[in-house]
Amino acid sequence: MKSLYALSVVLLLAGCTTPMINKEKSLSYFFDSPARIWEETLPLGNGRLGLMPDGGVNKETFVMNEISLWSGGKQDADNPYAHWSLPNIRRLLFDGRNDEAQALMYETFVCKGVGSGNGNGANVPFGTYQLLGNLVLNYTYLRESNDSVSSYIRELNLQDATATLSFKKGSVNYTREAFTSFSGDLGVIHLSADVNNALNFSVGMNRPERYTISTSGKDLVMMGQLNNGTDGAGMKYGARVRILLPKGGSLSASDTSVSVQNASEAVLLVSMATDYFGKDVESEIVSLLEASAKKEFSVLKKEHIAAYSKLFDRASLNLGRNERVNWPINKRLDAFYQDKNDPALISLYFQFGRYLLISSTRPGLLPPNLQGLWARTIRTPWNGDYHLNINLQMNLWPAEVTNLSELHLPMIEWTKHQVTSGEQTARVYYNARGWVTHILGNVWEFTAPGEHPSWGATNTSAAWLCEHLYTHYLYTQDKTYLAEVYPVMKGAALFFTDMLVEDPRSKYLVTAPTTSPENAFLFNDQKISIVAGSAMDNQIVRELFTNTIEAATILGRDADFINELTDKRSRLMPTTIGQDGRIMEWLEPYQEAEPHHRHVSHLYGLYPGNEISVERTPELAEGARKSLEGRGDRSTGWSMAWKINFWARLHDGDHAYKLLCDLLAPAIKTGETKYNGEGGGSYPNLFCSHPPFQIDGNFGATAGIAEMLVQSQTGKIELLPALPEAWPNGSFKGLKVYGGAEVSAQWKKGLLTEATLHSITAYTYQIKLPENSGQLSIRLNQKPISLPVSNGLLTIDMRPGDELILGF
């Protein structure tokens, strides 16, 4: 996937027209002051590029991002001697000497080199995701320099993906509008004043290191090259700024900036690009700049909204609203912490997650990283990488169910690109066929274990990624796609057919060595992580084998391999309830070192898996409930988001809602980026606080809200399975279920009143009817029909385009 993508930003300053900010819109939030911290700036993105304006009156900074801008480079991180120690590690584990096995792994079973640099990989080969730079506008107010600012409003509108700022200084009204175009692949910033010639400003660019600034004619140019961790010659990037003055004013350039005086309108074009996808940076930023200059602002905005709306408008949620939609978002969050009477905030937060996914990934590009595509530094926390023991996967949880299926594809393509490297890692570490990857992922196909086995030895990440490959098929029923990804799934399954080994103590097949991600247990007065087998590993491997068997059967392939997978699946230890009534996290009853640990990996089979079900496995569901009660609610942001989904799967809407409220707790105090003392929460701009900012919590919560409204993982469509008392009335449209149908529903006083199923594919659907179905009416394509109901299930064969309406 080597081609270049570039960023263009258009800045238009107009002297007369001032778009009005509409605070009444439920799908927007606003501030009444400039951003004090980055987590108060407004995130804009189009899947490739990002802008975050801070709304400063005298000096305004737009943090600029491009999804592919990474330091580091490709490396061979596989330790060629690792497999020599594998038999001894397993022997120690089977002898019950886990501490010695872990010590041996620290010496022999880690990546070659420094790995991720302990999460500080900017100058090592692993690399880090970095900001591209800062676009800085310095404004001069000639006639109102000493006048105060009033009527300040800064808004992010999710409906059209724009950020708007308006204020009054002296006698002049100023408005600024920004978006990252989904049609023109450029950012657009529009500034206006209602007095002619009142706009005077200079434009500059900078970043913390590795850049040069120059002017070419009256274009402002920034170029640079990041460190690859070896010879310094890493990824190249560039940005170019051009200003157009169609209605007067003067333009001048110095060596490092460009200035405009007495303008009534100006257009500022900013193109950005990297060479990650293989094209020449300088020629690309010029060509995009030339193309952008041919369109007026009104055209750019109209085309942007039309392209964005094709994605965003597919799904909606209405839970009601009150006067708080007219409050600044930071004050809404503070009020919600004390009084939960703000139903529109939940709908806004749900759509904000969809907005962030639409804004941070795009087919043909990269999946969203730990911060989506927004970063303000060259040392992004945890390298802004692809953590593969839940975080990247959580980023894509909303993709299918919230009707953004094509946004799953970048992650799927990224997974395909790990296979070649993962095949070498499988051979070098495990003497195994197939492919494997561990916890760390980047844009350089790093698949080796991490530098610390306590967290870096997790080896089921490829299997978890393959769950997404198959889930995309379940929602689309695209057999051509399934044939394309089947070799990836088969390779991941093949690895485990070789890697699984019989534990002589239990006779079960186990993954050895392994961990329960990032968690530890007490062993000989130490905290130990390395084990022979874990509950999550068994659940994921069992799921991988099952999905691969189903895919092979659908495609009519690999009968012998199906038999092998079936046999080895039967030899995995089943998910087990311990003496305390909880699901066992490890295959032995170890004592937890941290009972309230953020990871709840042993409940993978509850969500995102479907091994544990209230109806099919009630004993395991009760064990999962007790496990969640023992873990507690308060935790990091993404952990609370995961728990929303857990409780929704347990059909406990009130507890899921309680977790959602916890996640919306303000994460800062007195303007500082401090979390609230009990764990994660939400920053003022609704970014999720790990802390610090991690976007997976936003995505996990959006998926969780959808999970409260509709579920289909068991093969049955269940409407309002976890509706909390706090949402007595409401409606949703456009959520997706297995089989590819779009589902909409309305309810009053907690009871379903109408449901619509619009089929995209030919599929047989089973719908679980609610208790208030005594006077059920059924219409197919607007015609009344009757259908048999058996055990509370309505079954119907539907063709593409069919629409089923149920009335209760």
Tab-separated table of N, CA and C in Angstrom, residues 5 18 140 262 328 576 730 791 795:
chain	number	residue	atom	x	y	z
A	5	TYR	N	-0.101	10.187	0.474
A	5	TYR	CA	-1.276	10.981	0.754
A	5	TYR	C	-0.785	12.271	1.384
A	18	THR	N	-20.759	36.268	7.995
A	18	THR	CA	-20.357	35.668	9.264
A	18	THR	C	-21.316	34.524	9.597
A	140	THR	N	-3.371	40.833	14.402
A	140	THR	CA	-3.184	42.217	14.838
A	140	THR	C	-4.508	42.946	14.702
A	262	ASN	N	-4.659	44.457	5.905
A	262	ASN	CA	-5.829	45.152	5.364
A	262	ASN	C	-6.619	44.277	4.394
A	328	PRO	N	-22.023	25.386	27.944
A	328	PRO	CA	-20.680	24.978	27.492
A	328	PRO	C	-20.380	23.557	27.934
A	576	THR	N	-13.735	-21.805	33.115
A	576	THR	CA	-14.015	-22.510	34.369
A	576	THR	C	-14.356	-21.524	35.483
A	730	GLY	N	-37.211	6.921	23.697
A	730	GLY	CA	-36.142	7.228	22.753
A	730	GLY	C	-36.311	6.493	21.448
A	791	ASN	N	-41.190	-20.071	20.217
A	791	ASN	CA	-40.348	-19.815	21.391
A	791	ASN	C	-39.916	-18.352	21.468
A	795	THR	N	-38.878	-15.659	12.642
A	795	THR	CA	-37.869	-15.972	11.636
A	795	THR	C	-38.368	-15.532	10.265
